[in-house]
């Protein structure tokens, strides 16, 4: 539920900011802590762009690290009920909590192949995809090279982040 206006965001001290925005990039409080010093944000787009710039500026290994902070889709943590609140809702919205046994074993197998090939998990914005698109996307992206796939994963992290921020910050109509 979006409840904070950007003017209120700009008044938060760093601890409050990290408390509220600490998981907009999954399990990566560092991204949140780093962008706080860019206040004041003109609007929600400016906040989103600042996080995107932070992610883009990371070296290859840093980008891979951000991807590694993401849980597998319908993976071990999901099955143990140990995802973050945000991930739980996202994976549910894509129907990943309703997979048939066949779909689950296909996804588990593809996730594993992906991790073996690239050394980080397959990341996709679950709120913008249903299970069929996720399975197709994973099959296609397995064909990519590592650098291309790191960039594709980071673009998905930005989409996840934008939607998580939209749940927190009210976007004011531009006149
Ligand atoms: C996730 C997740 O937890 N939420 C989301 O949108 N994507 N994980 C992933 N590996 O793509």
Short mmCIF file of N, CA and C and ligand atoms in Angstrom, two decimals:
data_model
loop_
_atom_site.label_atom_id
_atom_site.label_comp_id
_atom_site.label_asym_id
_atom_site.label_seq_id
_atom_site.Cartn_x
_atom_site.Cartn_y
_atom_site.Cartn_z
N UNK A 1 0.85 -1.19 0.00
CA UNK A 1 0.00 0.00 0.00
C UNK A 1 0.89 1.25 0.00
N UNK A 2 0.83 2.02 -1.09
CA UNK A 2 1.67 3.23 -1.17
C UNK A 2 1.18 4.25 -0.16
N UNK A 3 2.08 4.72 0.68
CA UNK A 3 1.61 5.64 1.72
C UNK A 3 2.52 6.84 1.96
N UNK A 4 3.71 6.81 1.42
CA UNK A 4 4.65 7.91 1.69
C UNK A 4 4.76 8.84 0.48
N UNK A 5 4.62 10.13 0.73
CA UNK A 5 4.87 11.09 -0.35
C UNK A 5 6.38 11.30 -0.46
N UNK A 6 6.83 11.73 -1.62
CA UNK A 6 8.27 11.89 -1.82
C UNK A 6 8.84 12.92 -0.83
N UNK A 7 8.05 13.93 -0.49
CA UNK A 7 8.52 14.93 0.49
C UNK A 7 8.80 14.28 1.84
N UNK A 8 7.99 13.27 2.18
CA UNK A 8 8.22 12.56 3.45
C UNK A 8 9.45 11.66 3.34
N UNK A 9 9.62 11.05 2.18
CA UNK A 9 10.81 10.22 1.96
C UNK A 9 12.07 11.07 2.18
N UNK A 10 12.02 12.28 1.65
CA UNK A 10 13.20 13.15 1.73
C UNK A 10 13.52 13.60 3.16
N UNK A 11 12.58 13.40 4.08
CA UNK A 11 12.83 13.79 5.48
C UNK A 11 13.39 12.62 6.31
N UNK A 12 13.43 11.42 5.73
CA UNK A 12 13.87 10.25 6.51
C UNK A 12 15.36 10.31 6.79
N UNK A 13 15.74 9.96 8.02
CA UNK A 13 17.18 9.82 8.25
C UNK A 13 17.62 8.47 7.67
N UNK A 14 18.92 8.22 7.66
CA UNK A 14 19.39 7.03 6.93
C UNK A 14 18.85 5.73 7.54
N UNK A 15 18.74 5.70 8.87
CA UNK A 15 18.22 4.47 9.50
C UNK A 15 16.78 4.21 9.09
N UNK A 16 15.98 5.27 9.13
CA UNK A 16 14.56 5.11 8.75
C UNK A 16 14.45 4.71 7.28
N UNK A 17 15.27 5.35 6.45
CA UNK A 17 15.24 5.07 5.01
C UNK A 17 15.58 3.60 4.74
N UNK A 18 16.61 3.11 5.44
CA UNK A 18 17.02 1.71 5.24
C UNK A 18 15.95 0.76 5.79
N UNK A 19 15.35 1.17 6.91
CA UNK A 19 14.29 0.34 7.50
C UNK A 19 13.13 0.18 6.50
N UNK A 20 12.75 1.27 5.85
CA UNK A 20 11.58 1.25 4.97
C UNK A 20 11.91 0.71 3.58
N UNK A 21 13.07 1.09 3.05
CA UNK A 21 13.40 0.73 1.65
C UNK A 21 14.47 -0.38 1.56
N UNK A 22 14.83 -0.97 2.71
CA UNK A 22 15.97 -1.89 2.74
C UNK A 22 15.86 -3.11 1.86
N UNK A 23 14.62 -3.47 1.46
CA UNK A 23 14.51 -4.68 0.63
C UNK A 23 13.96 -4.38 -0.77
N UNK A 24 14.06 -3.12 -1.21
CA UNK A 24 13.56 -2.84 -2.57
C UNK A 24 14.45 -3.54 -3.61
N UNK A 25 15.73 -3.69 -3.28
CA UNK A 25 16.58 -4.63 -4.01
C UNK A 25 16.75 -5.80 -3.05
N UNK A 26 16.28 -6.96 -3.49
CA UNK A 26 16.15 -8.12 -2.59
C UNK A 26 17.44 -8.41 -1.82
N UNK A 27 17.30 -8.46 -0.49
CA UNK A 27 18.43 -8.82 0.39
C UNK A 27 19.68 -7.99 0.14
N UNK A 28 19.49 -6.74 -0.30
CA UNK A 28 20.66 -5.93 -0.65
C UNK A 28 20.50 -4.51 -0.07
N UNK A 29 20.61 -4.45 1.24
CA UNK A 29 20.48 -3.16 1.93
C UNK A 29 21.52 -2.16 1.47
N UNK A 30 22.63 -2.67 1.00
CA UNK A 30 23.71 -1.77 0.56
C UNK A 30 23.22 -0.81 -0.52
N UNK A 31 22.39 -1.30 -1.44
CA UNK A 31 21.89 -0.44 -2.52
C UNK A 31 21.08 0.71 -1.91
N UNK A 32 20.24 0.38 -0.94
CA UNK A 32 19.41 1.39 -0.29
C UNK A 32 20.27 2.39 0.47
N UNK A 33 21.22 1.85 1.22
CA UNK A 33 22.09 2.73 2.02
C UNK A 33 22.88 3.67 1.12
N UNK A 34 23.28 3.16 -0.05
CA UNK A 34 24.09 3.98 -0.95
C UNK A 34 23.29 5.13 -1.55
N UNK A 35 22.02 4.90 -1.87
CA UNK A 35 21.27 5.95 -2.57
C UNK A 35 20.73 7.03 -1.62
N UNK A 36 20.68 6.75 -0.32
CA UNK A 36 20.14 7.74 0.63
C UNK A 36 20.84 9.09 0.48
N UNK A 37 22.14 9.05 0.27
CA UNK A 37 22.90 10.31 0.22
C UNK A 37 22.58 11.14 -1.02
N UNK A 38 21.81 10.58 -1.95
CA UNK A 38 21.39 11.35 -3.15
C UNK A 38 20.14 12.18 -2.90
N UNK A 39 19.58 12.13 -1.67
CA UNK A 39 18.42 12.97 -1.36
C UNK A 39 18.78 14.43 -1.57
N UNK A 40 17.84 15.32 -1.85
CA UNK A 40 16.42 15.05 -2.00
C UNK A 40 16.08 14.49 -3.39
N UNK A 41 15.10 13.60 -3.42
CA UNK A 41 14.59 13.06 -4.68
C UNK A 41 13.45 13.95 -5.16
N UNK A 42 13.49 14.27 -6.46
CA UNK A 42 12.44 15.16 -6.99
C UNK A 42 11.09 14.45 -7.02
N UNK A 43 11.13 13.18 -7.36
CA UNK A 43 9.90 12.39 -7.44
C UNK A 43 10.28 10.91 -7.41
N UNK A 44 9.29 10.06 -7.54
CA UNK A 44 9.56 8.61 -7.43
C UNK A 44 10.46 8.13 -8.58
N UNK A 45 10.31 8.75 -9.74
CA UNK A 45 11.18 8.37 -10.88
C UNK A 45 12.64 8.65 -10.56
N UNK A 46 12.87 9.77 -9.90
CA UNK A 46 14.25 10.13 -9.54
C UNK A 46 14.84 9.10 -8.57
N UNK A 47 14.03 8.66 -7.60
CA UNK A 47 14.49 7.62 -6.67
C UNK A 47 14.79 6.32 -7.43
N UNK A 48 13.88 5.94 -8.32
CA UNK A 48 14.09 4.72 -9.12
C UNK A 48 15.36 4.83 -9.95
N UNK A 49 15.55 5.99 -10.57
CA UNK A 49 16.71 6.17 -11.45
C UNK A 49 18.01 6.13 -10.65
N UNK A 50 17.97 6.65 -9.43
CA UNK A 50 19.18 6.66 -8.59
C UNK A 50 19.60 5.23 -8.24
N UNK A 51 18.61 4.38 -7.95
CA UNK A 51 18.94 2.98 -7.65
C UNK A 51 19.43 2.28 -8.93
N UNK A 52 18.76 2.57 -10.04
CA UNK A 52 19.18 1.96 -11.32
C UNK A 52 20.62 2.37 -11.64
N UNK A 53 20.95 3.64 -11.41
CA UNK A 53 22.33 4.11 -11.69
C UNK A 53 23.33 3.40 -10.78
N UNK A 54 22.94 3.20 -9.51
CA UNK A 54 23.83 2.48 -8.59
C UNK A 54 24.10 1.07 -9.12
N UNK A 55 23.03 0.39 -9.54
CA UNK A 55 23.20 -1.00 -10.04
C UNK A 55 24.05 -1.01 -11.31
N UNK A 56 23.78 -0.07 -12.22
CA UNK A 56 24.52 -0.03 -13.49
C UNK A 56 26.01 0.23 -13.27
N UNK A 57 26.31 1.00 -12.21
CA UNK A 57 27.71 1.38 -11.98
C UNK A 57 28.52 0.26 -11.31
N UNK A 58 27.83 -0.78 -10.84
CA UNK A 58 28.57 -1.88 -10.21
C UNK A 58 29.41 -2.61 -11.25
N UNK A 59 30.60 -3.07 -10.85
CA UNK A 59 31.37 -3.91 -11.76
C UNK A 59 30.66 -5.25 -11.97
N UNK A 60 31.11 -5.99 -12.95
CA UNK A 60 30.48 -7.28 -13.27
C UNK A 60 30.27 -8.16 -12.03
N UNK A 61 31.31 -8.26 -11.20
CA UNK A 61 31.21 -9.14 -10.01
C UNK A 61 30.17 -8.61 -9.02
N UNK A 62 30.04 -7.29 -8.93
CA UNK A 62 29.04 -6.69 -8.05
C UNK A 62 27.64 -6.98 -8.55
N UNK A 63 27.45 -6.87 -9.86
CA UNK A 63 26.12 -7.18 -10.44
C UNK A 63 25.78 -8.65 -10.17
N UNK A 64 26.78 -9.51 -10.36
CA UNK A 64 26.53 -10.94 -10.10
C UNK A 64 26.13 -11.14 -8.63
N UNK A 65 26.78 -10.38 -7.74
CA UNK A 65 26.47 -10.49 -6.31
C UNK A 65 25.03 -10.10 -6.02
N UNK A 66 24.58 -9.01 -6.67
CA UNK A 66 23.18 -8.57 -6.47
C UNK A 66 22.23 -9.69 -6.92
N UNK A 67 22.53 -10.31 -8.05
CA UNK A 67 21.66 -11.39 -8.53
C UNK A 67 21.66 -12.55 -7.54
N UNK A 68 22.84 -12.81 -6.95
CA UNK A 68 22.95 -13.93 -6.00
C UNK A 68 22.17 -13.68 -4.72
N UNK A 69 21.77 -12.45 -4.46
CA UNK A 69 20.96 -12.14 -3.27
C UNK A 69 19.50 -12.51 -3.49
N UNK A 70 19.16 -12.95 -4.71
CA UNK A 70 17.76 -13.30 -5.00
C UNK A 70 17.50 -14.79 -4.79
N UNK A 71 16.34 -15.11 -4.22
CA UNK A 71 16.00 -16.52 -4.04
C UNK A 71 15.56 -17.13 -5.37
N UNK A 72 15.76 -18.41 -5.52
CA UNK A 72 15.23 -19.11 -6.70
C UNK A 72 13.72 -18.99 -6.75
N UNK A 73 13.18 -19.00 -7.95
CA UNK A 73 11.73 -19.06 -8.13
C UNK A 73 11.28 -20.47 -7.78
N UNK A 74 10.32 -20.56 -6.87
CA UNK A 74 9.78 -21.85 -6.41
C UNK A 74 10.89 -22.78 -5.92
N UNK A 75 11.93 -22.17 -5.35
CA UNK A 75 13.08 -22.97 -4.89
C UNK A 75 12.94 -23.41 -3.44
N UNK A 76 14.09 -23.73 -2.87
CA UNK A 76 14.14 -24.29 -1.51
C UNK A 76 13.49 -23.35 -0.48
N UNK A 77 13.84 -22.05 -0.55
CA UNK A 77 13.30 -21.10 0.43
C UNK A 77 11.79 -20.96 0.28
N UNK A 78 11.34 -20.93 -0.98
CA UNK A 78 9.90 -20.80 -1.23
C UNK A 78 9.17 -22.00 -0.62
N UNK A 79 9.74 -23.16 -0.84
CA UNK A 79 9.06 -24.36 -0.34
C UNK A 79 9.09 -24.46 1.17
N UNK A 80 10.11 -23.83 1.78
CA UNK A 80 10.19 -23.84 3.24
C UNK A 80 9.43 -22.66 3.86
N UNK A 81 8.79 -21.84 3.02
CA UNK A 81 8.06 -20.67 3.54
C UNK A 81 9.01 -19.62 4.10
N UNK A 82 10.23 -19.55 3.56
CA UNK A 82 11.24 -18.65 4.14
C UNK A 82 11.62 -17.49 3.23
N UNK A 83 10.77 -17.20 2.25
CA UNK A 83 11.05 -16.04 1.40
C UNK A 83 10.76 -14.76 2.16
N UNK A 84 11.33 -13.64 1.68
CA UNK A 84 10.93 -12.35 2.25
C UNK A 84 9.44 -12.12 1.91
N UNK A 85 8.82 -11.20 2.64
CA UNK A 85 7.39 -10.90 2.40
C UNK A 85 7.18 -10.52 0.94
N UNK A 86 8.06 -9.68 0.41
CA UNK A 86 7.91 -9.20 -0.97
C UNK A 86 7.99 -10.36 -1.96
N UNK A 87 9.02 -11.19 -1.81
CA UNK A 87 9.20 -12.33 -2.73
C UNK A 87 8.03 -13.29 -2.65
N UNK A 88 7.54 -13.52 -1.45
CA UNK A 88 6.40 -14.43 -1.28
C UNK A 88 5.23 -13.96 -2.14
N UNK A 89 4.92 -12.66 -2.04
CA UNK A 89 3.78 -12.12 -2.81
C UNK A 89 4.05 -12.17 -4.30
N UNK A 90 5.27 -11.85 -4.70
CA UNK A 90 5.62 -11.82 -6.13
C UNK A 90 5.52 -13.21 -6.74
N UNK A 91 6.09 -14.18 -6.05
CA UNK A 91 6.09 -15.54 -6.61
C UNK A 91 4.66 -16.08 -6.67
N UNK A 92 3.86 -15.68 -5.69
CA UNK A 92 2.45 -16.09 -5.69
C UNK A 92 1.72 -15.45 -6.86
N UNK A 93 2.00 -14.18 -7.11
CA UNK A 93 1.28 -13.46 -8.18
C UNK A 93 1.56 -14.09 -9.56
N UNK A 94 2.73 -14.72 -9.69
CA UNK A 94 3.05 -15.39 -10.96
C UNK A 94 2.49 -16.81 -11.01
N UNK A 95 1.86 -17.23 -9.94
CA UNK A 95 1.28 -18.58 -9.90
C UNK A 95 2.29 -19.66 -9.55
N UNK A 96 3.44 -19.23 -9.00
CA UNK A 96 4.50 -20.21 -8.72
C UNK A 96 4.21 -21.06 -7.48
N UNK A 97 3.20 -20.67 -6.72
CA UNK A 97 2.80 -21.50 -5.58
C UNK A 97 1.75 -22.53 -6.00
N UNK A 98 1.41 -22.52 -7.28
CA UNK A 98 0.36 -23.42 -7.80
C UNK A 98 0.90 -24.32 -8.91
N UNK A 99 2.20 -24.57 -8.91
CA UNK A 99 2.77 -25.38 -9.99
C UNK A 99 2.37 -26.85 -9.85
N UNK A 100 2.19 -27.49 -10.99
CA UNK A 100 1.99 -28.94 -10.94
C UNK A 100 3.35 -29.58 -10.62
N UNK A 101 3.33 -30.85 -10.27
CA UNK A 101 4.58 -31.54 -9.96
C UNK A 101 5.53 -31.49 -11.15
N UNK A 102 4.98 -31.63 -12.37
CA UNK A 102 5.81 -31.59 -13.59
C UNK A 102 6.43 -30.22 -13.79
N UNK A 103 5.59 -29.18 -13.63
CA UNK A 103 6.10 -27.82 -13.81
C UNK A 103 7.19 -27.52 -12.78
N UNK A 104 6.98 -27.96 -11.55
CA UNK A 104 7.96 -27.71 -10.49
C UNK A 104 9.27 -28.42 -10.81
N UNK A 105 9.20 -29.65 -11.29
CA UNK A 105 10.47 -30.33 -11.56
C UNK A 105 11.15 -29.74 -12.79
N UNK A 106 10.37 -29.25 -13.78
CA UNK A 106 11.00 -28.57 -14.93
C UNK A 106 11.70 -27.29 -14.47
N UNK A 107 10.99 -26.49 -13.67
CA UNK A 107 11.56 -25.22 -13.19
C UNK A 107 12.81 -25.47 -12.34
N UNK A 108 12.74 -26.46 -11.47
CA UNK A 108 13.88 -26.78 -10.60
C UNK A 108 15.08 -27.19 -11.44
N UNK A 109 14.82 -27.99 -12.45
CA UNK A 109 15.90 -28.47 -13.32
C UNK A 109 16.52 -27.31 -14.11
N UNK A 110 15.67 -26.45 -14.68
CA UNK A 110 16.18 -25.31 -15.46
C UNK A 110 16.94 -24.33 -14.56
N UNK A 111 16.40 -24.07 -13.37
CA UNK A 111 17.09 -23.18 -12.42
C UNK A 111 18.48 -23.71 -12.12
N UNK A 112 18.57 -25.01 -11.95
CA UNK A 112 19.85 -25.63 -11.62
C UNK A 112 20.83 -25.52 -12.79
N UNK A 113 20.34 -25.80 -14.00
CA UNK A 113 21.20 -25.66 -15.20
C UNK A 113 21.71 -24.23 -15.32
N UNK A 114 20.81 -23.28 -15.06
CA UNK A 114 21.15 -21.85 -15.18
C UNK A 114 22.25 -21.51 -14.17
N UNK A 115 22.09 -21.98 -12.93
CA UNK A 115 23.08 -21.64 -11.89
C UNK A 115 24.43 -22.27 -12.18
N UNK A 116 24.39 -23.48 -12.70
CA UNK A 116 25.65 -24.15 -13.04
C UNK A 116 26.34 -23.37 -14.17
N UNK A 117 25.57 -22.92 -15.15
CA UNK A 117 26.17 -22.23 -16.29
C UNK A 117 26.71 -20.85 -15.91
N UNK A 118 25.92 -20.07 -15.13
CA UNK A 118 26.28 -18.66 -14.90
C UNK A 118 26.86 -18.38 -13.51
N UNK A 119 26.58 -19.23 -12.54
CA UNK A 119 27.09 -18.99 -11.19
C UNK A 119 26.22 -18.05 -10.38
N UNK A 120 25.05 -17.71 -10.87
CA UNK A 120 24.08 -16.91 -10.11
C UNK A 120 22.69 -17.36 -10.54
N UNK A 121 21.67 -17.05 -9.73
CA UNK A 121 20.33 -17.57 -10.05
C UNK A 121 19.64 -16.79 -11.18
N UNK A 122 18.73 -17.47 -11.83
CA UNK A 122 17.88 -16.83 -12.84
C UNK A 122 16.96 -15.85 -12.12
N UNK A 123 16.97 -14.58 -12.57
CA UNK A 123 16.10 -13.56 -11.95
C UNK A 123 15.19 -12.96 -13.00
N UNK A 124 13.92 -12.90 -12.67
CA UNK A 124 12.92 -12.29 -13.55
C UNK A 124 11.87 -11.64 -12.66
N UNK A 125 11.28 -10.55 -13.15
CA UNK A 125 10.26 -9.86 -12.35
C UNK A 125 8.98 -10.70 -12.38
N UNK A 126 8.71 -11.39 -11.27
CA UNK A 126 7.61 -12.34 -11.23
C UNK A 126 6.25 -11.65 -11.35
N UNK A 127 6.17 -10.41 -10.89
CA UNK A 127 4.87 -9.72 -10.96
C UNK A 127 4.49 -9.36 -12.39
N UNK A 128 5.46 -9.34 -13.28
CA UNK A 128 5.16 -9.01 -14.68
C UNK A 128 5.09 -10.25 -15.56
N UNK A 129 5.18 -11.42 -14.98
CA UNK A 129 5.18 -12.66 -15.76
C UNK A 129 4.34 -13.74 -15.08
N UNK A 130 3.73 -14.56 -15.90
CA UNK A 130 3.04 -15.73 -15.36
C UNK A 130 3.96 -16.93 -15.53
N UNK A 131 3.53 -18.07 -14.96
CA UNK A 131 4.46 -19.21 -14.92
C UNK A 131 4.92 -19.66 -16.31
N UNK A 132 4.04 -19.61 -17.31
CA UNK A 132 4.44 -20.06 -18.66
C UNK A 132 5.53 -19.15 -19.21
N UNK A 133 5.37 -17.83 -19.01
CA UNK A 133 6.37 -16.87 -19.51
C UNK A 133 7.69 -17.06 -18.77
N UNK A 134 7.61 -17.42 -17.50
CA UNK A 134 8.84 -17.64 -16.73
C UNK A 134 9.59 -18.88 -17.25
N UNK A 135 8.85 -19.95 -17.48
CA UNK A 135 9.49 -21.17 -17.99
C UNK A 135 10.08 -20.94 -19.38
N UNK A 136 9.35 -20.22 -20.24
CA UNK A 136 9.87 -19.90 -21.58
C UNK A 136 11.09 -18.99 -21.48
N UNK A 137 10.98 -17.95 -20.64
CA UNK A 137 12.09 -17.00 -20.48
C UNK A 137 13.34 -17.70 -19.99
N UNK A 138 13.18 -18.59 -19.07
CA UNK A 138 14.33 -19.31 -18.50
C UNK A 138 14.98 -20.19 -19.58
N UNK A 139 14.17 -20.85 -20.36
CA UNK A 139 14.70 -21.71 -21.43
C UNK A 139 15.50 -20.85 -22.43
N UNK A 140 14.95 -19.69 -22.80
CA UNK A 140 15.63 -18.80 -23.77
C UNK A 140 16.90 -18.22 -23.19
N UNK A 141 16.80 -17.73 -21.94
CA UNK A 141 17.95 -17.03 -21.37
C UNK A 141 19.11 -17.98 -21.05
N UNK A 142 18.80 -19.27 -20.93
CA UNK A 142 19.87 -20.26 -20.74
C UNK A 142 20.82 -20.29 -21.93
N UNK A 143 20.34 -19.80 -23.09
CA UNK A 143 21.18 -19.82 -24.32
C UNK A 143 22.15 -18.64 -24.37
N UNK A 144 21.97 -17.66 -23.49
CA UNK A 144 22.78 -16.44 -23.55
C UNK A 144 24.20 -16.66 -23.04
N UNK A 145 25.03 -15.62 -23.24
CA UNK A 145 26.37 -15.59 -22.64
C UNK A 145 26.28 -14.95 -21.26
N UNK A 146 27.36 -15.09 -20.47
CA UNK A 146 27.32 -14.65 -19.06
C UNK A 146 27.13 -13.14 -18.92
N UNK A 147 27.83 -12.37 -19.73
CA UNK A 147 27.75 -10.91 -19.56
C UNK A 147 26.37 -10.40 -19.94
N UNK A 148 25.88 -10.91 -21.06
CA UNK A 148 24.53 -10.55 -21.53
C UNK A 148 23.49 -10.91 -20.46
N UNK A 149 23.68 -12.06 -19.86
CA UNK A 149 22.71 -12.54 -18.88
C UNK A 149 22.80 -11.77 -17.57
N UNK A 150 23.99 -11.32 -17.20
CA UNK A 150 24.11 -10.46 -16.02
C UNK A 150 23.30 -9.19 -16.23
N UNK A 151 23.43 -8.60 -17.42
CA UNK A 151 22.70 -7.36 -17.72
C UNK A 151 21.20 -7.61 -17.74
N UNK A 152 20.78 -8.72 -18.34
CA UNK A 152 19.35 -9.05 -18.39
C UNK A 152 18.80 -9.21 -16.97
N UNK A 153 19.58 -9.89 -16.12
CA UNK A 153 19.15 -10.10 -14.73
C UNK A 153 19.02 -8.77 -13.99
N UNK A 154 19.99 -7.87 -14.19
CA UNK A 154 19.95 -6.57 -13.50
C UNK A 154 18.75 -5.74 -13.98
N UNK A 155 18.41 -5.84 -15.26
CA UNK A 155 17.21 -5.12 -15.75
C UNK A 155 15.96 -5.64 -15.04
N UNK A 156 15.92 -6.94 -14.78
CA UNK A 156 14.78 -7.51 -14.05
C UNK A 156 14.77 -7.03 -12.59
N UNK A 157 15.97 -6.94 -11.99
CA UNK A 157 16.06 -6.42 -10.61
C UNK A 157 15.48 -5.00 -10.55
N UNK A 158 15.77 -4.20 -11.57
CA UNK A 158 15.25 -2.82 -11.60
C UNK A 158 13.71 -2.83 -11.67
N UNK A 159 13.16 -3.74 -12.46
CA UNK A 159 11.68 -3.82 -12.56
C UNK A 159 11.08 -4.22 -11.22
N UNK A 160 11.69 -5.23 -10.58
CA UNK A 160 11.21 -5.67 -9.26
C UNK A 160 11.26 -4.50 -8.29
N UNK A 161 12.37 -3.78 -8.33
CA UNK A 161 12.60 -2.64 -7.43
C UNK A 161 11.56 -1.54 -7.68
N UNK A 162 11.30 -1.23 -8.94
CA UNK A 162 10.31 -0.18 -9.26
C UNK A 162 8.93 -0.51 -8.69
N UNK A 163 8.54 -1.77 -8.82
CA UNK A 163 7.23 -2.17 -8.31
C UNK A 163 7.20 -2.16 -6.77
N UNK A 164 8.31 -2.54 -6.17
CA UNK A 164 8.37 -2.51 -4.69
C UNK A 164 8.31 -1.07 -4.20
N UNK A 165 9.00 -0.17 -4.89
CA UNK A 165 8.97 1.25 -4.50
C UNK A 165 7.57 1.82 -4.71
N UNK A 166 6.91 1.41 -5.78
CA UNK A 166 5.54 1.90 -6.04
C UNK A 166 4.58 1.46 -4.93
N UNK A 167 4.91 0.38 -4.25
CA UNK A 167 4.08 -0.07 -3.11
C UNK A 167 4.31 0.80 -1.87
N UNK A 168 5.39 1.55 -1.87
CA UNK A 168 5.75 2.34 -0.68
C UNK A 168 5.49 3.84 -0.88
N UNK A 169 5.83 4.34 -2.07
CA UNK A 169 5.80 5.80 -2.31
C UNK A 169 4.62 6.15 -3.22
N UNK A 170 3.86 7.15 -2.84
CA UNK A 170 2.76 7.61 -3.70
C UNK A 170 3.34 8.36 -4.88
N UNK A 171 2.84 8.08 -6.07
CA UNK A 171 3.34 8.85 -7.23
C UNK A 171 2.37 9.98 -7.49
N UNK A 172 2.89 11.19 -7.39
CA UNK A 172 2.02 12.36 -7.57
C UNK A 172 1.79 12.61 -9.05
N UNK A 173 0.56 12.97 -9.38
CA UNK A 173 0.26 13.29 -10.77
C UNK A 173 1.06 14.52 -11.17
N UNK A 174 1.66 14.46 -12.37
CA UNK A 174 2.42 15.63 -12.84
C UNK A 174 1.49 16.59 -13.55
N UNK A 175 1.51 17.84 -13.16
CA UNK A 175 0.58 18.82 -13.77
C UNK A 175 1.21 19.43 -15.01
C1 LIG B 1 12.26 -13.24 -7.75
C2 LIG B 1 11.58 -12.93 -6.55
O1 LIG B 1 11.80 -13.43 -5.46
N1 LIG B 1 10.65 -12.00 -6.89
C3 LIG B 1 10.74 -11.74 -8.21
O2 LIG B 1 10.04 -10.93 -8.82
N2 LIG B 1 11.74 -12.51 -8.73
N3 LIG B 1 13.27 -14.15 -7.80
C4 LIG B 1 13.89 -14.52 -8.95
N4 LIG B 1 14.85 -15.45 -8.84
O3 LIG B 1 13.58 -14.02 -10.04
#
